[in-house]
Amino acid sequence: MSDESHDGHHEPEREEFHHDPIGHAEVRAGMTVGELADSYGDAGIGAADVHEAVDIYAEMLGDEDVTNFFGLAGAMVPTGMRKIVAELIRDGHIDALVTTGANLTHDAIEAVGGKHHHGQVHAEGKTERDHDEQLRDEEVDRIYNVYLPQEHFALFENHLRSEVFPALEGDREDGGDDGVVSIQRLTEELGRANGEVNDREGVEEGAGVAAAAYENDVPIYCPAIQDSVLGLQAWMYSQTAEFTLDALADMTTITDQAFEAEKAGAMVVGGGVPKNYVLQTMLVSPEAYDYAVQLTMDPPQTGGLSGATLDEARSWGKLEKAARNVSVYADATITLPLVVAAARERIDAE
């Protein structure tokens, strides 16, 4: 074949370049989320990444041989992502959840009758500091533009002391090991209690993530539980009761899940400990992740784990060399609903 174009211009040898011209995303009234995500595939930059994330996540969820690990960091429950995760669990799309004690705290607060509220970063005519000083006086905690009245933490403490911790004491009475329990055992009991109180009290809001996990035998791992109100309450309870959390015990069960997986996929929302805990599990497994999607806003250039690319994780042996993976750098409260909705639409149509 001639290396000249029809106008006589010499075409260079191009091993990397492939003819795949950028199209233009189409939006129209009435289109579905899946159609919008497909349209993103015609575009570049972040839109192309979102399209690939949908493609990979749909393949993960649609393959019954894939064991799905889900990492959930950041303020995802108080900002309104709770129901998405709970429904993924109920529909069998999460086999292991790794999250923060903070998300479990806020999940339980809503399960037993508390609520998060729309707020603002600062009030008109005030500096952000003045605004937060006023919130301090009014006993309202702020998570960016979300408010949480502090009395809900008292509600949470009472819930733990009346419904959760006593049940764990029962483990010892049934032949348990001197009050030593795994963190996963605590999260399991939290899910049971959340569901029971939610039903008993007729709470309008659903029972949430931990309850869904308990009802569907999905383990919740919380490796940095100390870094939360849930962890603080567990520590305070341990000062007056024979109660201790074993931080290493959960590593056996999550590693067993990795060992037994025919194929494995990871959806990582945010970074921090949940991200690393999900990925490092494969360091002691003969295999690695076949699929991985990361939704984060942290850049990779700082060398921090939260923004590190999943390609970098491949160098550690956390992903298979041939794994399908993508990192989407955008607010996860925007990308998580979009990716999940589009992936669900695709697998439901199959």
Short mmCIF file of C-alpha atoms in Angstrom, two decimals:
data_model
loop_
_atom_site.label_atom_id
_atom_site.label_comp_id
_atom_site.label_asym_id
_atom_site.label_seq_id
_atom_site.Cartn_x
_atom_site.Cartn_y
_atom_site.Cartn_z
CA MET A 1 0.00 0.00 0.00
CA SER A 2 1.32 3.48 -0.84
CA ASP A 3 2.56 5.60 2.03
CA GLU A 4 1.22 8.67 0.27
CA SER A 5 -2.29 10.06 0.57
CA HIS A 6 -4.44 10.76 -2.46
CA ASP A 7 -3.08 14.34 -2.60
CA GLY A 8 0.52 13.15 -2.68
CA HIS A 9 1.24 14.03 0.97
CA HIS A 10 3.57 11.60 2.75
CA GLU A 11 1.94 9.75 5.67
CA PRO A 12 4.32 9.05 8.60
CA GLU A 13 4.56 5.64 10.18
CA ARG A 14 2.12 5.63 13.13
CA GLU A 15 2.30 2.70 15.51
CA GLU A 16 0.37 4.43 18.31
CA PHE A 17 -2.15 6.45 16.33
CA HIS A 18 -5.41 4.83 15.27
CA HIS A 19 -8.12 6.43 13.21
CA ASP A 20 -10.80 7.14 15.82
CA PRO A 21 -12.09 10.69 15.37
CA ILE A 22 -13.75 12.57 18.23
CA GLY A 23 -17.49 12.87 17.82
CA HIS A 24 -19.80 15.26 19.58
CA ALA A 25 -21.94 14.36 22.53
CA GLU A 26 -25.66 14.50 21.87
CA VAL A 27 -28.24 15.58 24.43
CA ARG A 28 -31.95 15.64 23.86
CA ALA A 29 -35.11 15.68 25.89
CA GLY A 30 -36.18 12.26 27.10
CA MET A 31 -32.88 10.44 26.65
CA THR A 32 -31.98 7.88 29.32
CA VAL A 33 -28.91 8.00 31.55
CA GLY A 34 -27.49 5.08 29.61
CA GLU A 35 -27.95 6.91 26.32
CA LEU A 36 -26.21 9.95 27.77
CA ALA A 37 -23.29 7.80 28.93
CA ASP A 38 -23.07 6.24 25.46
CA SER A 39 -22.98 9.74 23.99
CA TYR A 40 -20.09 10.59 26.31
CA GLY A 41 -18.12 7.92 24.45
CA ASP A 42 -18.02 10.15 21.39
CA ALA A 43 -16.30 12.91 23.38
CA GLY A 44 -12.92 13.23 25.09
CA ILE A 45 -11.31 14.05 28.45
CA GLY A 46 -13.57 13.26 31.45
CA ALA A 47 -16.58 12.35 29.34
CA ALA A 48 -14.64 9.52 27.71
CA ASP A 49 -13.50 8.31 31.15
CA VAL A 50 -17.08 8.24 32.44
CA HIS A 51 -18.15 6.26 29.37
CA GLU A 52 -15.37 3.73 29.98
CA ALA A 53 -16.28 3.52 33.68
CA VAL A 54 -19.85 2.62 32.74
CA ASP A 55 -18.60 0.03 30.26
CA ILE A 56 -16.29 -1.62 32.80
CA TYR A 57 -18.75 -1.46 35.71
CA ALA A 58 -21.55 -2.95 33.61
CA GLU A 59 -19.26 -5.82 32.64
CA MET A 60 -18.36 -6.35 36.31
CA LEU A 61 -21.98 -6.46 37.43
CA GLY A 62 -23.19 -8.51 34.51
CA ASP A 63 -20.69 -11.34 34.98
CA GLU A 64 -21.87 -13.77 37.67
CA ASP A 65 -18.33 -15.10 38.08
CA VAL A 66 -17.04 -11.73 39.33
CA THR A 67 -16.76 -11.11 43.07
CA ASN A 68 -17.42 -7.39 43.55
CA PHE A 69 -15.52 -5.42 46.18
CA PHE A 70 -16.78 -1.89 46.87
CA GLY A 71 -14.73 0.81 48.61
CA LEU A 72 -16.67 3.77 49.98
CA ALA A 73 -14.77 6.75 51.41
CA GLY A 74 -15.63 10.40 51.90
CA ALA A 75 -18.91 11.90 53.09
CA MET A 76 -21.02 9.77 50.78
CA VAL A 77 -23.80 8.81 53.20
CA PRO A 78 -24.53 12.28 54.63
CA THR A 79 -24.49 13.79 51.13
CA GLY A 80 -27.22 11.52 49.80
CA MET A 81 -25.53 8.47 48.26
CA ARG A 82 -26.80 6.03 50.93
CA LYS A 83 -29.70 4.52 48.99
CA ILE A 84 -27.58 3.84 45.90
CA VAL A 85 -25.15 1.69 47.89
CA ALA A 86 -27.91 -0.08 49.85
CA GLU A 87 -29.72 -1.02 46.63
CA LEU A 88 -26.52 -2.31 45.03
CA ILE A 89 -26.14 -4.60 48.05
CA ARG A 90 -29.76 -5.77 47.90
CA ASP A 91 -29.47 -6.56 44.21
CA GLY A 92 -26.37 -8.69 44.70
CA HIS A 93 -23.93 -6.24 43.14
CA ILE A 94 -21.67 -5.89 46.19
CA ASP A 95 -20.01 -8.94 47.76
CA ALA A 96 -17.79 -7.05 50.20
CA LEU A 97 -18.08 -3.43 51.34
CA VAL A 98 -15.11 -1.53 52.75
CA THR A 99 -16.02 1.83 54.19
CA THR A 100 -15.31 4.36 56.92
CA GLY A 101 -16.64 4.54 60.45
CA ALA A 102 -18.01 7.96 59.56
CA ASN A 103 -20.21 6.59 56.77
CA LEU A 104 -21.46 3.87 59.13
CA THR A 105 -22.16 6.48 61.80
CA HIS A 106 -24.24 8.65 59.47
CA ASP A 107 -25.96 5.57 58.04
CA ALA A 108 -27.06 4.49 61.52
CA ILE A 109 -28.21 8.00 62.44
CA GLU A 110 -30.63 8.02 59.51
CA ALA A 111 -31.71 4.43 60.20
CA VAL A 112 -32.90 5.29 63.72
CA GLY A 113 -34.63 8.59 62.93
CA GLY A 114 -32.02 11.31 62.49
CA LYS A 115 -31.66 13.37 59.32
CA HIS A 116 -29.04 15.38 57.49
CA HIS A 117 -30.15 18.75 56.13
CA HIS A 118 -29.35 21.10 53.27
CA GLY A 119 -27.12 23.93 54.46
CA GLN A 120 -24.68 26.46 53.10
CA VAL A 121 -20.94 27.01 53.20
CA HIS A 122 -21.37 30.46 54.69
CA ALA A 123 -24.27 32.82 55.30
CA GLU A 124 -24.74 36.01 53.33
CA GLY A 125 -22.89 38.91 54.89
CA LYS A 126 -20.68 36.64 57.03
CA THR A 127 -17.28 35.09 56.59
CA GLU A 128 -17.08 31.33 56.59
CA ARG A 129 -15.50 31.47 60.04
CA ASP A 130 -18.30 33.67 61.44
CA HIS A 131 -20.83 31.29 59.95
CA ASP A 132 -19.20 28.24 61.53
CA GLU A 133 -18.90 29.99 64.89
CA GLN A 134 -22.64 30.57 64.78
CA LEU A 135 -23.24 26.93 63.89
CA ARG A 136 -21.06 25.93 66.84
CA ASP A 137 -23.22 28.05 69.17
CA GLU A 138 -26.36 26.50 67.66
CA GLU A 139 -24.91 22.96 68.02
CA VAL A 140 -25.04 22.14 64.34
CA ASP A 141 -22.19 20.31 62.60
CA ARG A 142 -21.34 21.17 59.00
CA ILE A 143 -20.09 18.88 56.21
CA TYR A 144 -19.49 21.42 53.44
CA ASN A 145 -23.10 22.33 52.54
CA VAL A 146 -24.78 19.65 54.68
CA TYR A 147 -25.91 20.24 58.28
CA LEU A 148 -26.32 17.71 61.08
CA PRO A 149 -27.80 18.71 64.48
CA GLN A 150 -25.54 17.45 67.25
CA GLU A 151 -28.38 15.81 69.18
CA HIS A 152 -28.37 13.11 66.52
CA PHE A 153 -25.02 11.92 67.89
CA ALA A 154 -26.68 11.45 71.30
CA LEU A 155 -29.36 9.43 69.51
CA PHE A 156 -26.61 7.35 67.90
CA GLU A 157 -24.81 6.78 71.23
CA ASN A 158 -28.02 5.58 72.83
CA HIS A 159 -28.62 3.27 69.89
CA LEU A 160 -25.20 1.69 70.28
CA ARG A 161 -25.46 1.26 74.04
CA SER A 162 -29.00 -0.10 74.06
CA GLU A 163 -29.18 -2.11 70.82
CA VAL A 164 -25.67 -2.96 69.56
CA PHE A 165 -23.08 -3.37 72.29
CA PRO A 166 -25.26 -5.58 74.56
CA ALA A 167 -25.70 -8.04 71.70
CA LEU A 168 -21.93 -8.30 71.35
CA GLU A 169 -21.67 -9.08 75.05
CA GLY A 170 -23.92 -12.01 74.24
CA ASP A 171 -21.10 -13.42 72.10
CA ARG A 172 -19.04 -13.91 75.24
CA GLU A 173 -21.92 -15.57 77.06
CA ASP A 174 -22.25 -17.97 74.11
CA GLY A 175 -18.63 -19.06 74.38
CA GLY A 176 -16.96 -16.04 72.80
CA ASP A 177 -13.40 -14.96 73.49
CA ASP A 178 -13.41 -12.64 76.52
CA GLY A 179 -15.17 -9.79 74.78
CA VAL A 180 -12.85 -9.72 71.75
CA VAL A 181 -14.79 -9.30 68.51
CA SER A 182 -13.84 -8.50 64.94
CA ILE A 183 -14.72 -5.14 63.43
CA GLN A 184 -16.82 -6.98 60.85
CA ARG A 185 -18.79 -8.60 63.68
CA LEU A 186 -19.52 -5.13 65.07
CA THR A 187 -20.68 -3.82 61.69
CA GLU A 188 -22.87 -6.91 61.30
CA GLU A 189 -24.52 -6.26 64.65
CA LEU A 190 -24.91 -2.59 63.79
CA GLY A 191 -26.74 -3.56 60.60
CA ARG A 192 -29.05 -5.90 62.48
CA ALA A 193 -29.88 -3.25 65.08
CA ASN A 194 -30.38 -0.53 62.46
CA GLY A 195 -32.90 -2.68 60.62
CA GLU A 196 -34.78 -3.76 63.72
CA VAL A 197 -35.10 -0.25 65.19
CA ASN A 198 -35.99 1.22 61.81
CA ASP A 199 -38.84 -1.27 61.46
CA ARG A 200 -39.97 -1.11 65.07
CA GLU A 201 -40.06 2.68 65.20
CA GLY A 202 -41.55 3.07 61.72
CA VAL A 203 -38.77 5.43 60.63
CA GLU A 204 -39.68 7.06 57.33
CA GLU A 205 -36.14 6.85 55.97
CA GLY A 206 -34.96 3.39 54.92
CA ALA A 207 -32.80 1.21 57.15
CA GLY A 208 -29.78 1.89 54.95
CA VAL A 209 -26.44 0.36 54.03
CA ALA A 210 -25.47 -1.67 57.11
CA ALA A 211 -28.98 -3.12 57.41
CA ALA A 212 -28.98 -4.15 53.75
CA ALA A 213 -25.60 -5.81 54.22
CA TYR A 214 -26.82 -7.70 57.29
CA GLU A 215 -29.99 -8.87 55.54
CA ASN A 216 -28.02 -10.10 52.52
CA ASP A 217 -25.00 -11.62 54.30
CA VAL A 218 -22.60 -9.08 52.81
CA PRO A 219 -19.63 -8.35 55.11
CA ILE A 220 -18.77 -4.74 55.91
CA TYR A 221 -15.13 -4.05 56.69
CA CYS A 222 -14.12 -0.85 58.45
CA PRO A 223 -10.34 -0.98 58.93
CA ALA A 224 -10.02 2.60 60.25
CA ILE A 225 -13.01 2.45 62.58
CA GLN A 226 -11.11 4.35 65.29
CA ASP A 227 -11.21 7.42 63.07
CA SER A 228 -14.94 8.07 63.60
CA VAL A 229 -17.65 8.69 66.17
CA LEU A 230 -18.46 4.98 65.93
CA GLY A 231 -14.88 4.21 66.90
CA LEU A 232 -14.94 6.74 69.72
CA GLN A 233 -18.11 5.21 71.10
CA ALA A 234 -16.66 1.71 70.88
CA TRP A 235 -13.55 2.89 72.75
CA MET A 236 -15.64 4.62 75.43
CA TYR A 237 -17.71 1.47 75.89
CA SER A 238 -14.53 -0.61 76.24
CA GLN A 239 -13.47 1.50 79.25
CA THR A 240 -16.30 0.11 81.38
CA ALA A 241 -17.07 -3.23 79.73
CA GLU A 242 -15.20 -6.34 78.69
CA PHE A 243 -15.12 -5.38 75.05
CA THR A 244 -12.23 -5.18 72.56
CA LEU A 245 -12.09 -4.93 68.78
CA ASP A 246 -9.62 -7.17 66.95
CA ALA A 247 -8.31 -5.06 64.05
CA LEU A 248 -6.60 -8.01 62.33
CA ALA A 249 -9.41 -10.56 62.41
CA ASP A 250 -11.21 -9.18 59.35
CA MET A 251 -8.17 -9.65 57.16
CA THR A 252 -8.78 -13.40 57.17
CA THR A 253 -12.33 -13.21 55.85
CA ILE A 254 -11.70 -10.58 53.16
CA THR A 255 -8.59 -12.46 52.03
CA ASP A 256 -10.62 -15.66 51.84
CA GLN A 257 -13.11 -13.86 49.59
CA ALA A 258 -10.25 -12.79 47.32
CA PHE A 259 -8.76 -16.31 47.26
CA GLU A 260 -12.10 -17.90 46.39
CA ALA A 261 -13.02 -15.40 43.66
CA GLU A 262 -12.97 -16.82 40.15
CA LYS A 263 -12.72 -13.23 38.91
CA ALA A 264 -12.66 -10.03 40.96
CA GLY A 265 -13.77 -6.46 40.41
CA ALA A 266 -13.30 -3.31 42.46
CA MET A 267 -15.44 -0.16 42.52
CA VAL A 268 -13.53 2.41 44.54
CA VAL A 269 -15.35 5.59 45.53
CA GLY A 270 -12.94 8.08 47.06
CA GLY A 271 -9.54 7.13 48.39
CA GLY A 272 -7.92 6.74 51.77
CA VAL A 273 -8.05 3.57 53.81
CA PRO A 274 -11.05 1.96 52.04
CA LYS A 275 -9.31 2.23 48.67
CA ASN A 276 -6.06 0.74 49.88
CA TYR A 277 -7.77 -1.98 51.91
CA VAL A 278 -9.73 -3.09 48.85
CA LEU A 279 -6.66 -3.12 46.62
CA GLN A 280 -4.10 -4.53 49.06
CA THR A 281 -6.24 -7.63 49.57
CA MET A 282 -4.88 -8.93 46.28
CA LEU A 283 -1.28 -8.73 47.49
CA VAL A 284 -1.75 -12.01 49.38
CA SER A 285 -3.93 -13.67 46.75
CA PRO A 286 -2.61 -15.71 43.81
CA GLU A 287 -4.68 -13.57 41.45
CA ALA A 288 -5.43 -9.84 41.16
CA TYR A 289 -8.35 -7.66 40.11
CA ASP A 290 -9.70 -8.25 36.62
CA TYR A 291 -11.77 -5.04 36.70
CA ALA A 292 -11.44 -1.78 38.59
CA VAL A 293 -13.16 1.62 38.51
CA GLN A 294 -12.07 4.57 40.63
CA LEU A 295 -14.10 7.74 41.24
CA THR A 296 -11.98 10.41 42.91
CA MET A 297 -11.08 14.10 42.89
CA ASP A 298 -7.54 13.65 44.20
CA PRO A 299 -4.82 14.16 41.55
CA PRO A 300 -2.11 11.52 41.05
CA GLN A 301 0.76 14.00 40.81
CA THR A 302 1.19 14.35 44.61
CA GLY A 303 2.08 10.67 44.97
CA GLY A 304 -0.76 10.17 47.43
CA LEU A 305 -2.75 6.97 47.43
CA SER A 306 -6.15 8.62 47.07
CA GLY A 307 -5.40 9.97 43.61
CA ALA A 308 -3.04 7.26 42.42
CA THR A 309 -4.11 5.76 39.13
CA LEU A 310 -5.25 2.17 38.94
CA ASP A 311 -2.53 1.64 36.35
CA GLU A 312 -0.07 2.38 39.14
CA ALA A 313 -1.79 -0.29 41.25
CA ARG A 314 -1.02 -2.74 38.44
CA SER A 315 2.70 -2.30 39.12
CA TRP A 316 2.10 -3.58 42.66
CA GLY A 317 0.29 -6.68 41.47
CA LYS A 318 -3.09 -5.45 42.71
CA LEU A 319 -4.52 -5.53 39.18
CA GLU A 320 -3.94 -8.15 36.53
CA LYS A 321 -1.76 -6.99 33.65
CA ALA A 322 -4.75 -7.43 31.35
CA ALA A 323 -7.27 -5.88 33.77
CA ARG A 324 -9.83 -3.40 32.47
CA ASN A 325 -9.62 -0.27 34.59
CA VAL A 326 -10.29 3.46 34.57
CA SER A 327 -9.99 6.40 36.94
CA VAL A 328 -12.57 9.19 36.77
CA TYR A 329 -11.45 12.47 38.34
CA ALA A 330 -14.64 14.26 39.37
CA ASP A 331 -16.97 14.72 42.34
CA ALA A 332 -18.25 11.25 43.24
CA THR A 333 -21.66 12.62 44.25
CA ILE A 334 -22.03 13.40 40.54
CA THR A 335 -20.27 10.42 38.97
CA LEU A 336 -21.44 7.57 41.23
CA PRO A 337 -25.18 7.95 40.46
CA LEU A 338 -24.45 8.42 36.75
CA VAL A 339 -22.15 5.40 36.43
CA VAL A 340 -24.38 3.12 38.51
CA ALA A 341 -27.56 4.14 36.70
CA ALA A 342 -26.04 3.70 33.24
CA ALA A 343 -24.44 0.36 34.13
CA ARG A 344 -27.71 -0.92 35.61
CA GLU A 345 -29.59 0.17 32.51
CA ARG A 346 -27.21 -1.77 30.34
CA ILE A 347 -27.29 -5.02 32.30
CA ASP A 348 -31.09 -4.85 32.71
CA ALA A 349 -31.41 -4.59 28.92
CA GLU A 350 -29.32 -7.72 28.35
#
